[in-house]
Amino acid sequence: MLAEVLVEVKAKQIEETFTYHIPDSLLDEVVVGKRVLVPFGPRKVEGFVLSIVQKEVDFPLKDVEEVIDEEAILNKELLDLGKYISQITFSSLISSYQVMLPKALKARHGKKVAIKEVSYISLIDATYHPRTPKQKELLDLLQGGPVLKKELENYSSSLKTLLEKGILEETKKEVYRRTAICEVEKERPTLTSEQEEVIERVEKKKSTFSPFLLHGVTGSGKTEVYMRLIEGVLKDKKEAIVLVPEISLTPQLVETFESRFGDNIAILHSGLSEGEKYDEWRKIVRGEVSIVIGARSAIFAPFTHLGIIIVDEEHTATYKQENNPKYHAITIALKRAKYHSCPLLLGSASPSLESYTRAKLGIYELLTMKKRIYSSLPRVDLIDMKENLKRGYPIFSKELVDALTTCFENQEQAILLLNRRGYSTVVTCHECGYKVTCPNCEIPLTYHKRENAMKCHYCDYTTSKPKKCPECGSMKMDEFGLGTEKLEEEFHRLFPQQKSIRMDVDTTSRKGSHDAIIKKFRSKEYQVLIGTQMIAKGLDFEDVTLVGVINGDAGLNIPDFRSSERTFDLLSQVAGRAGRAKKEGRVYIQGFNLDHYSITCAKEHNYEKFYEEEMKIRKSLRYPPYENLGCLEIIGKKEAECLSECEKIATYLKRHLPSSVTILGPTASFLPKVQHAHSYQLLLKYKNSKEVRKEVTFLKKQYQKNTHVTLDIDLSL
Ligand code: ADP
Ligand code: ZN
Ligand code: ZN
């Protein structure tokens, strides 16, 4: 018997599987989908068994040395899914399998994640007569059954003696690192008619592949809809996956689900340790839980009887993986829902243009919830900062200062959003215009006052702030731009009596700090929460009645065809944080160019109008969803080489692709020099992806063994 084993050998980008002989002693253990240890050149590597064949070969084969897993970790569905991912993302098959698994189960030699165990002590020989009072106490304690070893610290010497004599025994028991709160709350709200209708329509199609888009305004009760649908799925003895954006995975959300479903839930997100992730994964494989809530990669939860997949905030950018394999979680969700013949529910208050278009075309069934459960949507005012600047209010407008004053007088809370962290965002020389930039990435460094450091927000390069200009020696270094750190300082200057808490990447790097900030703000210890886009989503605070957005138009300057969509989404989301309970909310959006439709439509809470305006632009510029947009990127150490390879590819594609395909570039990538590497890119706009895929697949093969440059392909922008 022979096994085809897929191994990861980083340096060589090896794609093929290798054949090994299965020794008789391992015949029963080697199974498709398990990991095995095999010799590879001078080393031993781990690999996945992809198939087992009975074949005679007339050349010598090396033996499979060891079987790592007791159970297959890749089942038939996941094995096929990996092939699909590798095909659509142009990534290696091995990387497609690795991306689906928690670190503990990836095929990587020498990186074991341990199972957590605790020791119990139990009494073996009950006839033994204690020799000391301490021994007697210990034996009495153990009469009632095994006791945690940790709890017997006071008896260490008696314990040692009796263990040696074989009177007592130590046994280890596996435990999970994370345990759920198990108090299940019985009371459920009475559903609104909008909620009822949505649930009914989804349940009608519960055993067919049926994708839905739920367009529900913020606070319309989408979470309750998700939970009711899951209850139905559990009744049918099936399982559910719920994807939420990473930053919404707050204890608040987890508690909401746990109070309904107890410990029937596994949680997967990047804040967990490798050990915790491994534990949550095992709960799924062992069939101990029927629900998974997690960020992007939770879409790979190895359930075998899926009854529904829910993707909350479906428009969120992080559902697309940024590194290879660059898969989109919704693409995978569609594939899995089809495989299991179950509904896929995509929920959002501001659906992506792609999803909304699919709903309009009938590819997704559109469901809507227009009403907030408690109050109406807050009133939004746009505040022109040109005027305020003249009046001497450069950061906080007069209007916002007045509103904050009233808010504090009423014992209510406020949220201030500024989507830039740090203190000031640009430091330049007053004399010669020299700009402090990152030596790795060539983007401006941000000044962080508390650490007195200049930081690159891309690669984390850190240096001190120059006292004089490195170019001309002038002592006049000017700071421009506003970050959350400076905003908080300014807030304290204006409102010295009020306490604020800040939430951005800088204040949440430690594990658990994100949750701690939310708890502290909820307890009303602080009056204001200041933060970046991190605070825009999912949070539900009863007493927040005021939301202020500083530089609400800043996102429109980002060179990305989705910048209008992102701006509309950010503003709508953060506006949705105000007045969610009984009290009415107010929102102030400050900026310099507020007449852009993404801002005016957010003010009016008018998604439809935004969609129509944005679709006109997409059409005229031939952007998605009208046409596909693909990106080919050449990355290497030498700039000239990257450029010339990119030009070669452009020439090749222009010759081989029909004229309906637009090829733009080569251009230096948006962040041209990421960590010492250069990159040039080509953009492709095309309707029919078949020809493009064919040519690009050919190109990918050509660059497989190139040692100077790599070709990175992303056809799913
Ligand atoms: P969304 O996710 O649509 O923004 P949520 O699910 O957070 O909205 O719901 C907003 C609030 O309304 C939550 O506090 C939730 O508990 C509550 N809620 C949801 N459905 C109902 C209902 N049928 N009756 C009363 N309260 C509800
Ligand atoms: Zn200078
Ligand atoms: Zn950098």
Short mmCIF file of N, CA, C and O in Angstrom, two decimals, residues 612-693:
data_model
loop_
_atom_site.label_atom_id
_atom_site.label_comp_id
_atom_site.label_asym_id
_atom_site.label_seq_id
_atom_site.Cartn_x
_atom_site.Cartn_y
_atom_site.Cartn_z
N GLU A 612 -27.52 53.85 -5.41
CA GLU A 612 -27.71 54.32 -6.78
C GLU A 612 -26.61 55.27 -7.24
O GLU A 612 -26.10 55.16 -8.35
N GLU A 613 -26.24 56.21 -6.38
CA GLU A 613 -25.18 57.16 -6.73
C GLU A 613 -23.87 56.42 -6.98
O GLU A 613 -23.18 56.66 -7.96
N GLU A 614 -23.54 55.52 -6.08
CA GLU A 614 -22.27 54.81 -6.17
C GLU A 614 -22.24 53.90 -7.39
O GLU A 614 -21.20 53.77 -8.06
N MET A 615 -23.38 53.29 -7.71
CA MET A 615 -23.42 52.40 -8.87
C MET A 615 -23.16 53.17 -10.17
O MET A 615 -22.56 52.64 -11.10
N LYS A 616 -23.59 54.44 -10.22
CA LYS A 616 -23.32 55.26 -11.41
C LYS A 616 -21.81 55.39 -11.61
O LYS A 616 -21.30 55.27 -12.72
N ILE A 617 -21.12 55.67 -10.52
CA ILE A 617 -19.66 55.83 -10.60
C ILE A 617 -19.01 54.50 -10.99
O ILE A 617 -18.14 54.45 -11.86
N ARG A 618 -19.45 53.44 -10.35
CA ARG A 618 -18.86 52.13 -10.65
C ARG A 618 -19.04 51.78 -12.12
O ARG A 618 -18.16 51.21 -12.75
N LYS A 619 -20.21 52.15 -12.64
CA LYS A 619 -20.48 51.83 -14.03
C LYS A 619 -19.57 52.63 -14.95
O LYS A 619 -18.94 52.09 -15.86
N SER A 620 -19.47 53.93 -14.68
CA SER A 620 -18.68 54.76 -15.59
C SER A 620 -17.20 54.39 -15.53
O SER A 620 -16.50 54.52 -16.52
N LEU A 621 -16.74 53.95 -14.39
CA LEU A 621 -15.32 53.58 -14.29
C LEU A 621 -15.09 52.08 -14.47
O LEU A 621 -13.97 51.60 -14.34
N ARG A 622 -16.15 51.37 -14.77
CA ARG A 622 -16.10 49.92 -14.99
C ARG A 622 -15.48 49.17 -13.81
O ARG A 622 -14.63 48.31 -13.95
N TYR A 623 -15.94 49.53 -12.63
CA TYR A 623 -15.51 48.85 -11.42
C TYR A 623 -16.55 47.80 -11.01
O TYR A 623 -17.68 47.84 -11.48
N PRO A 624 -16.19 46.89 -10.10
CA PRO A 624 -17.17 45.93 -9.60
C PRO A 624 -18.35 46.68 -8.97
O PRO A 624 -18.14 47.76 -8.45
N PRO A 625 -19.57 46.18 -9.02
CA PRO A 625 -19.92 44.86 -9.53
C PRO A 625 -20.16 44.82 -11.04
O PRO A 625 -20.55 43.76 -11.54
N TYR A 626 -19.91 45.93 -11.77
CA TYR A 626 -20.13 45.89 -13.22
C TYR A 626 -19.10 45.01 -13.92
O TYR A 626 -19.41 44.27 -14.83
N GLU A 627 -17.85 45.18 -13.50
CA GLU A 627 -16.81 44.32 -14.07
C GLU A 627 -15.95 43.76 -12.95
O GLU A 627 -15.94 44.28 -11.84
N ASN A 628 -15.25 42.70 -13.27
CA ASN A 628 -14.32 42.15 -12.30
C ASN A 628 -13.07 43.00 -12.28
O ASN A 628 -12.69 43.60 -13.29
N LEU A 629 -12.43 43.03 -11.13
CA LEU A 629 -11.18 43.75 -11.02
C LEU A 629 -10.15 42.78 -10.47
O LEU A 629 -10.36 42.16 -9.42
N GLY A 630 -9.07 42.62 -11.20
CA GLY A 630 -8.03 41.70 -10.73
C GLY A 630 -6.72 42.44 -10.60
O GLY A 630 -6.51 43.47 -11.24
N CYS A 631 -5.87 41.93 -9.78
CA CYS A 631 -4.58 42.58 -9.56
C CYS A 631 -3.47 41.55 -9.65
O CYS A 631 -3.51 40.51 -9.00
N LEU A 632 -2.49 41.83 -10.51
CA LEU A 632 -1.29 40.98 -10.57
C LEU A 632 -0.15 41.82 -10.03
O LEU A 632 0.05 42.95 -10.46
N GLU A 633 0.60 41.26 -9.10
CA GLU A 633 1.65 42.04 -8.47
C GLU A 633 2.96 41.29 -8.54
O GLU A 633 3.01 40.10 -8.25
N ILE A 634 3.99 42.02 -8.95
CA ILE A 634 5.33 41.43 -8.99
C ILE A 634 6.11 42.01 -7.82
O ILE A 634 6.20 43.22 -7.67
N ILE A 635 6.65 41.13 -6.99
CA ILE A 635 7.34 41.57 -5.79
C ILE A 635 8.77 41.04 -5.82
O ILE A 635 9.00 39.87 -6.12
N GLY A 636 9.73 41.91 -5.53
CA GLY A 636 11.12 41.48 -5.51
C GLY A 636 12.01 42.51 -4.86
O GLY A 636 11.57 43.59 -4.48
N LYS A 637 13.27 42.18 -4.74
CA LYS A 637 14.21 43.07 -4.05
C LYS A 637 14.69 44.21 -4.95
O LYS A 637 15.03 45.28 -4.47
N LYS A 638 14.76 43.94 -6.25
CA LYS A 638 15.30 44.96 -7.14
C LYS A 638 14.19 45.65 -7.92
O LYS A 638 13.42 44.99 -8.64
N GLU A 639 14.12 46.95 -7.79
CA GLU A 639 13.03 47.70 -8.38
C GLU A 639 12.98 47.56 -9.90
O GLU A 639 11.93 47.30 -10.49
N ALA A 640 14.14 47.70 -10.55
CA ALA A 640 14.18 47.67 -12.01
C ALA A 640 13.69 46.32 -12.54
O ALA A 640 12.97 46.24 -13.54
N GLU A 641 14.07 45.28 -11.82
CA GLU A 641 13.68 43.94 -12.23
C GLU A 641 12.16 43.74 -12.12
O GLU A 641 11.52 43.18 -13.01
N CYS A 642 11.59 44.24 -11.02
CA CYS A 642 10.14 44.15 -10.83
C CYS A 642 9.42 44.84 -11.98
O CYS A 642 8.47 44.30 -12.56
N LEU A 643 9.88 46.05 -12.28
CA LEU A 643 9.23 46.82 -13.33
C LEU A 643 9.32 46.11 -14.67
O LEU A 643 8.33 45.99 -15.40
N SER A 644 10.50 45.57 -14.99
CA SER A 644 10.63 44.95 -16.32
C SER A 644 9.83 43.65 -16.41
O SER A 644 9.23 43.35 -17.44
N GLU A 645 9.76 42.88 -15.31
CA GLU A 645 8.92 41.67 -15.32
C GLU A 645 7.45 42.05 -15.51
O GLU A 645 6.71 41.40 -16.23
N CYS A 646 7.07 43.11 -14.83
CA CYS A 646 5.68 43.55 -14.90
C CYS A 646 5.34 44.00 -16.33
O CYS A 646 4.25 43.72 -16.84
N GLU A 647 6.28 44.67 -16.97
CA GLU A 647 6.07 45.10 -18.36
C GLU A 647 5.95 43.90 -19.29
O GLU A 647 5.14 43.88 -20.21
N LYS A 648 6.78 42.89 -19.01
CA LYS A 648 6.72 41.67 -19.82
C LYS A 648 5.33 41.03 -19.73
O LYS A 648 4.74 40.63 -20.73
N ILE A 649 4.84 40.96 -18.52
CA ILE A 649 3.52 40.36 -18.30
C ILE A 649 2.44 41.17 -19.02
O ILE A 649 1.56 40.62 -19.68
N ALA A 650 2.55 42.50 -18.93
CA ALA A 650 1.56 43.37 -19.58
C ALA A 650 1.55 43.11 -21.09
O ALA A 650 0.49 42.96 -21.70
N THR A 651 2.73 43.02 -21.67
CA THR A 651 2.84 42.77 -23.10
C THR A 651 2.22 41.42 -23.47
O THR A 651 1.45 41.30 -24.42
N TYR A 652 2.55 40.43 -22.65
CA TYR A 652 2.01 39.10 -22.90
C TYR A 652 0.48 39.11 -22.85
O TYR A 652 -0.19 38.59 -23.74
N LEU A 653 -0.06 39.73 -21.80
CA LEU A 653 -1.52 39.71 -21.63
C LEU A 653 -2.23 40.50 -22.73
O LEU A 653 -3.28 40.10 -23.21
N LYS A 654 -1.63 41.63 -23.11
CA LYS A 654 -2.24 42.43 -24.17
C LYS A 654 -2.32 41.63 -25.46
O LYS A 654 -3.27 41.76 -26.23
N ARG A 655 -1.34 40.79 -25.68
CA ARG A 655 -1.33 39.98 -26.90
C ARG A 655 -2.33 38.83 -26.82
O ARG A 655 -2.95 38.47 -27.81
N HIS A 656 -2.48 38.26 -25.63
CA HIS A 656 -3.27 37.03 -25.53
C HIS A 656 -4.71 37.19 -25.05
O HIS A 656 -5.50 36.27 -25.18
N LEU A 657 -5.02 38.34 -24.48
CA LEU A 657 -6.39 38.51 -23.99
C LEU A 657 -7.20 39.34 -24.98
O LEU A 657 -6.65 40.20 -25.67
N PRO A 658 -8.52 39.11 -25.06
CA PRO A 658 -9.35 39.90 -25.97
C PRO A 658 -9.32 41.39 -25.60
O PRO A 658 -9.03 41.74 -24.46
N SER A 659 -9.64 42.24 -26.56
CA SER A 659 -9.50 43.68 -26.34
C SER A 659 -10.51 44.21 -25.32
O SER A 659 -10.37 45.32 -24.82
N SER A 660 -11.52 43.40 -25.02
CA SER A 660 -12.50 43.84 -24.02
C SER A 660 -11.90 43.87 -22.61
O SER A 660 -12.46 44.47 -21.70
N VAL A 661 -10.76 43.22 -22.44
CA VAL A 661 -10.11 43.24 -21.13
C VAL A 661 -9.19 44.45 -21.07
O VAL A 661 -8.34 44.65 -21.92
N THR A 662 -9.41 45.29 -20.06
CA THR A 662 -8.56 46.46 -19.89
C THR A 662 -7.39 46.11 -19.00
O THR A 662 -7.57 45.51 -17.94
N ILE A 663 -6.18 46.49 -19.45
CA ILE A 663 -4.99 46.21 -18.64
C ILE A 663 -4.35 47.54 -18.27
O ILE A 663 -3.95 48.30 -19.14
N LEU A 664 -4.31 47.84 -16.99
CA LEU A 664 -3.77 49.10 -16.52
C LEU A 664 -2.44 48.87 -15.82
O LEU A 664 -2.31 47.99 -15.00
N GLY A 665 -1.46 49.68 -16.15
CA GLY A 665 -0.17 49.55 -15.47
C GLY A 665 0.92 49.18 -16.45
O GLY A 665 0.68 49.19 -17.65
N PRO A 666 2.09 48.84 -15.95
CA PRO A 666 2.48 48.69 -14.55
C PRO A 666 2.51 50.02 -13.76
O PRO A 666 2.93 51.04 -14.31
N THR A 667 2.04 49.96 -12.53
CA THR A 667 2.20 51.07 -11.61
C THR A 667 2.82 50.56 -10.33
O THR A 667 2.64 49.40 -9.97
N ALA A 668 3.53 51.46 -9.65
CA ALA A 668 4.05 51.08 -8.34
C ALA A 668 2.86 50.87 -7.42
O ALA A 668 1.89 51.61 -7.49
N SER A 669 2.89 49.83 -6.59
CA SER A 669 1.75 49.54 -5.73
C SER A 669 1.52 50.67 -4.73
O SER A 669 2.40 51.48 -4.48
N PHE A 670 0.31 50.68 -4.16
CA PHE A 670 -0.10 51.75 -3.25
C PHE A 670 0.93 51.98 -2.15
O PHE A 670 1.31 53.09 -1.84
N LEU A 671 1.38 50.91 -1.54
CA LEU A 671 2.50 51.03 -0.61
C LEU A 671 3.70 50.48 -1.36
O LEU A 671 3.95 49.29 -1.35
N PRO A 672 4.41 51.34 -2.07
CA PRO A 672 5.36 50.84 -3.07
C PRO A 672 6.48 49.99 -2.50
O PRO A 672 6.93 49.07 -3.14
N LYS A 673 6.93 50.30 -1.30
CA LYS A 673 8.13 49.59 -0.84
C LYS A 673 7.83 48.99 0.52
O LYS A 673 8.11 49.59 1.54
N VAL A 674 7.20 47.85 0.52
CA VAL A 674 6.82 47.25 1.79
C VAL A 674 7.98 46.44 2.34
O VAL A 674 8.42 45.47 1.74
N GLN A 675 8.48 46.86 3.47
CA GLN A 675 9.56 46.15 4.16
C GLN A 675 10.69 45.72 3.23
O GLN A 675 10.99 44.54 3.09
N HIS A 676 11.26 46.69 2.60
CA HIS A 676 12.42 46.50 1.74
C HIS A 676 12.15 45.81 0.41
O HIS A 676 13.05 45.65 -0.39
N ALA A 677 10.95 45.37 0.17
CA ALA A 677 10.66 44.75 -1.12
C ALA A 677 9.94 45.76 -2.00
O ALA A 677 9.19 46.60 -1.51
N HIS A 678 10.18 45.69 -3.28
CA HIS A 678 9.49 46.57 -4.22
C HIS A 678 8.35 45.80 -4.87
O HIS A 678 8.42 44.59 -5.00
N SER A 679 7.34 46.54 -5.29
CA SER A 679 6.31 45.83 -6.00
C SER A 679 5.65 46.72 -7.05
O SER A 679 5.44 47.91 -6.83
N TYR A 680 5.39 46.08 -8.17
CA TYR A 680 4.68 46.75 -9.26
C TYR A 680 3.44 45.94 -9.58
O TYR A 680 3.44 44.72 -9.43
N GLN A 681 2.39 46.64 -10.00
CA GLN A 681 1.17 45.89 -10.24
C GLN A 681 0.49 46.24 -11.56
O GLN A 681 0.69 47.31 -12.13
N LEU A 682 -0.31 45.29 -12.01
CA LEU A 682 -1.18 45.48 -13.16
C LEU A 682 -2.61 45.31 -12.68
O LEU A 682 -2.89 44.40 -11.90
N LEU A 683 -3.50 46.17 -13.14
CA LEU A 683 -4.91 45.99 -12.82
C LEU A 683 -5.63 45.51 -14.08
O LEU A 683 -5.38 46.03 -15.17
N LEU A 684 -6.49 44.53 -13.91
CA LEU A 684 -7.28 44.03 -15.03
C LEU A 684 -8.74 44.30 -14.77
O LEU A 684 -9.24 44.00 -13.69
N LYS A 685 -9.42 44.86 -15.75
CA LYS A 685 -10.87 45.00 -15.65
C LYS A 685 -11.47 44.13 -16.75
O LYS A 685 -11.11 44.30 -17.92
N TYR A 686 -12.38 43.25 -16.37
CA TYR A 686 -12.89 42.31 -17.36
C TYR A 686 -14.25 41.78 -16.95
O TYR A 686 -14.59 41.73 -15.78
N LYS A 687 -15.02 41.39 -17.96
CA LYS A 687 -16.35 40.84 -17.68
C LYS A 687 -16.28 39.32 -17.60
O LYS A 687 -16.77 38.72 -16.68
N ASN A 688 -15.66 38.74 -18.58
CA ASN A 688 -15.62 37.29 -18.66
C ASN A 688 -14.34 36.78 -18.01
O ASN A 688 -13.24 37.05 -18.48
N SER A 689 -14.49 36.03 -16.93
CA SER A 689 -13.27 35.68 -16.21
C SER A 689 -12.58 34.43 -16.76
O SER A 689 -11.46 34.14 -16.40
N LYS A 690 -13.24 33.73 -17.67
CA LYS A 690 -12.68 32.46 -18.13
C LYS A 690 -11.32 32.62 -18.82
O LYS A 690 -10.34 31.97 -18.45
N GLU A 691 -11.27 33.54 -19.79
CA GLU A 691 -10.00 33.72 -20.52
C GLU A 691 -8.93 34.26 -19.59
O GLU A 691 -7.76 33.87 -19.68
N VAL A 692 -9.33 35.20 -18.73
CA VAL A 692 -8.36 35.79 -17.82
C VAL A 692 -7.77 34.71 -16.91
O VAL A 692 -6.55 34.62 -16.74
N ARG A 693 -8.62 33.87 -16.36
CA ARG A 693 -8.14 32.82 -15.48
C ARG A 693 -7.15 31.90 -16.19
O ARG A 693 -6.15 31.48 -15.64
#
